[in-house]
Short mmCIF file of C-alpha atoms in Angstrom, two decimals:
data_model
loop_
_atom_site.label_atom_id
_atom_site.label_comp_id
_atom_site.label_asym_id
_atom_site.label_seq_id
_atom_site.Cartn_x
_atom_site.Cartn_y
_atom_site.Cartn_z
CA MET A 823 124.63 -173.27 -74.29
CA SER A 824 122.77 -174.99 -71.43
CA ARG A 825 118.92 -175.41 -71.57
CA LEU A 826 118.47 -173.07 -68.98
CA GLY A 827 120.33 -170.39 -70.97
CA LYS A 828 118.06 -171.08 -73.98
CA TYR A 829 114.96 -170.81 -71.94
CA VAL A 830 116.01 -167.56 -70.55
CA ILE A 831 116.83 -166.18 -73.72
CA VAL A 832 113.47 -167.09 -75.18
CA LEU A 833 111.53 -165.67 -72.28
CA PHE A 834 113.72 -162.51 -72.92
CA CYS A 835 112.74 -162.39 -76.41
CA ILE A 836 109.12 -162.76 -75.63
CA THR A 837 109.25 -159.90 -73.23
CA PHE A 838 111.23 -157.74 -75.32
CA PHE A 839 108.71 -157.93 -78.36
CA GLN A 840 105.71 -157.59 -76.11
CA SER A 841 107.09 -154.56 -74.68
CA PHE A 842 107.27 -152.85 -78.23
CA GLY A 843 103.48 -153.57 -78.88
CA PHE A 844 103.50 -156.75 -80.73
CA LYS A 845 100.55 -158.54 -79.84
CA LYS A 846 99.59 -162.12 -79.92
CA ALA A 847 96.28 -163.45 -81.59
CA GLY A 848 93.31 -162.67 -79.80
CA ASP A 849 94.44 -159.43 -78.51
CA ASP A 850 92.03 -157.49 -80.74
CA GLU A 851 89.08 -159.09 -79.01
CA LYS A 852 89.84 -157.27 -75.64
CA ILE A 853 88.41 -153.83 -76.76
CA ASP A 854 85.28 -152.70 -75.16
CA VAL A 855 83.68 -151.65 -78.48
CA ALA A 856 80.47 -150.40 -76.64
CA LYS A 857 82.48 -147.96 -74.97
CA TYR A 858 84.70 -147.07 -77.76
CA LYS A 859 84.89 -143.18 -78.48
CA GLY A 860 87.43 -143.36 -81.54
CA GLN A 861 86.48 -143.03 -85.17
CA LYS A 862 84.40 -145.84 -86.30
CA ILE A 863 82.07 -146.88 -89.28
CA VAL A 864 78.98 -149.00 -88.45
CA ILE A 865 77.22 -150.65 -91.50
CA GLY A 866 74.14 -152.85 -91.61
CA ASN A 867 70.45 -153.35 -91.62
CA GLU A 868 67.68 -153.07 -89.21
CA ASN A 869 63.73 -153.11 -88.99
CA THR A 870 61.63 -149.80 -88.71
CA ASN A 871 61.03 -149.88 -85.02
CA GLY A 872 64.91 -150.94 -84.42
CA THR A 873 64.15 -154.17 -82.47
CA ILE A 874 66.15 -156.23 -85.01
CA ARG A 875 69.70 -154.63 -85.93
CA ASP A 876 72.59 -156.61 -87.38
CA GLU A 877 76.00 -154.29 -87.32
CA THR A 878 79.36 -154.56 -88.71
CA ILE A 879 81.83 -152.06 -86.82
CA ILE A 880 84.98 -151.10 -88.39
CA LEU A 881 87.35 -149.25 -85.97
CA ARG A 882 89.90 -146.69 -87.32
CA SER A 883 92.43 -149.28 -86.12
CA GLY A 884 91.13 -151.74 -88.68
CA GLN A 885 89.57 -154.10 -86.45
CA VAL A 886 86.15 -155.30 -87.49
CA PHE A 887 83.26 -156.64 -85.12
CA SER A 888 79.89 -158.11 -85.86
CA HIS A 889 77.03 -157.34 -83.42
CA ALA A 890 73.27 -157.91 -83.11
CA LYS A 891 71.02 -155.77 -81.30
CA GLY A 892 70.00 -157.42 -77.89
CA ASN A 893 73.00 -159.20 -77.81
CA ALA A 894 75.90 -157.75 -75.41
CA GLU A 895 78.84 -159.57 -77.45
CA TYR A 896 80.74 -157.82 -79.98
CA LYS A 897 82.52 -160.61 -81.92
CA PHE A 898 85.84 -159.96 -83.40
CA GLN A 899 85.91 -160.84 -87.18
CA LYS A 900 89.22 -159.61 -88.57
CA LYS A 901 91.97 -156.97 -88.94
CA LEU A 902 91.97 -155.09 -92.10
CA SER A 903 95.36 -154.19 -93.95
CA ASN A 904 96.23 -150.32 -93.89
CA GLY A 905 95.17 -149.89 -97.47
CA ASP A 906 91.74 -151.25 -96.92
CA ILE A 907 91.32 -148.88 -93.67
CA HIS A 908 92.21 -145.70 -95.81
CA HIS A 909 89.62 -146.88 -98.51
CA ILE A 910 86.80 -147.40 -96.21
CA PHE A 911 87.17 -144.32 -94.20
CA GLY A 912 88.11 -142.40 -97.32
CA VAL A 913 84.71 -143.31 -99.32
CA ILE A 914 82.80 -141.97 -96.33
CA ASP A 915 84.96 -138.98 -96.28
CA ARG A 916 84.54 -138.23 -99.91
CA ALA A 917 80.95 -138.37 -99.89
CA PRO A 918 79.15 -135.34 -101.21
CA ILE A 919 76.50 -135.05 -98.36
CA THR A 920 76.69 -135.78 -94.59
CA SER A 921 73.39 -137.37 -94.20
CA PHE A 922 70.46 -139.26 -95.98
CA ASN A 923 67.64 -140.17 -93.97
CA HIS A 924 64.75 -142.35 -95.80
CA PRO A 925 64.33 -145.38 -93.43
CA GLY A 926 62.02 -148.03 -94.51
CA ASP A 927 61.24 -151.86 -93.44
CA PRO A 928 63.93 -153.18 -93.82
CA SER A 929 66.58 -150.21 -93.71
CA PHE A 930 70.13 -150.38 -94.56
CA PHE A 931 72.66 -147.76 -93.08
CA ILE A 932 76.02 -146.47 -92.66
CA GLU A 933 77.11 -144.30 -89.83
CA GLU A 934 80.42 -142.90 -89.23
CA TYR A 935 81.31 -141.85 -85.39
CA SER A 936 84.00 -139.66 -84.05
CA HIS A 937 84.35 -139.01 -80.37
CA GLY A 938 81.19 -141.00 -79.85
CA LYS A 939 78.96 -138.88 -81.98
CA VAL A 940 77.64 -139.44 -85.40
CA THR A 941 79.30 -137.32 -88.12
CA ASN A 942 77.69 -139.10 -91.05
CA TYR A 943 74.52 -140.85 -91.40
CA TYR A 944 72.90 -142.72 -94.16
CA ILE A 945 69.62 -144.66 -93.90
CA TRP A 946 67.63 -145.97 -96.61
CA GLY A 947 64.77 -148.40 -97.47
CA GLU A 948 61.67 -146.27 -97.87
CA ALA A 949 59.56 -147.30 -100.77
CA GLY A 950 59.98 -144.62 -103.79
CA ALA A 951 62.93 -142.98 -102.03
CA GLU A 952 65.91 -142.57 -104.57
CA VAL A 953 69.05 -143.69 -103.11
CA PRO A 954 72.09 -141.83 -104.46
CA LYS A 955 74.11 -144.29 -106.77
CA TYR A 956 77.31 -143.84 -104.73
CA ILE A 957 75.70 -144.86 -101.33
CA LEU A 958 74.51 -147.93 -102.84
CA GLU A 959 77.99 -148.51 -104.27
CA ASP A 960 79.88 -147.36 -100.94
CA TYR A 961 77.58 -149.83 -98.93
CA THR A 962 78.41 -152.77 -101.12
CA ASP A 963 82.08 -151.73 -101.28
CA ILE A 964 82.48 -151.47 -97.68
CA LEU A 965 80.89 -154.55 -96.91
CA LYS A 966 82.83 -156.79 -99.29
CA ILE A 967 85.78 -155.53 -97.64
CA ALA A 968 84.63 -155.85 -94.02
CA ARG A 969 83.23 -159.07 -94.22
#
């Protein structure tokens, strides 16, 4: 087979695989996380007045981004396995309460969003507030997987 024939076959294969949704490295970074309305979990910490906020954003697709308040950039971190995605979202879905609101300085938080709205919200840091053990364990577990 001629060089030209091999070149045509390679181009055909690349076009064929891309048409079926196979992505090349870096495609995950093109998502506009700020406008994303799908299901996601945002986890991190902030100060009392909200001027400093560091977030890890986990999309239902398994894409993980980091973001700091005041910075317009959402930095792609990694893609989670399907098992990790189901585990993280399952942890929040199994929580016995949907909110816990005891901010302090600093505060730690877990927020779940669906259709652009908060569905589950946990924030803690207030001195003397007893944080349920499962919230602390879930926070640690999610961060361990996401980072």
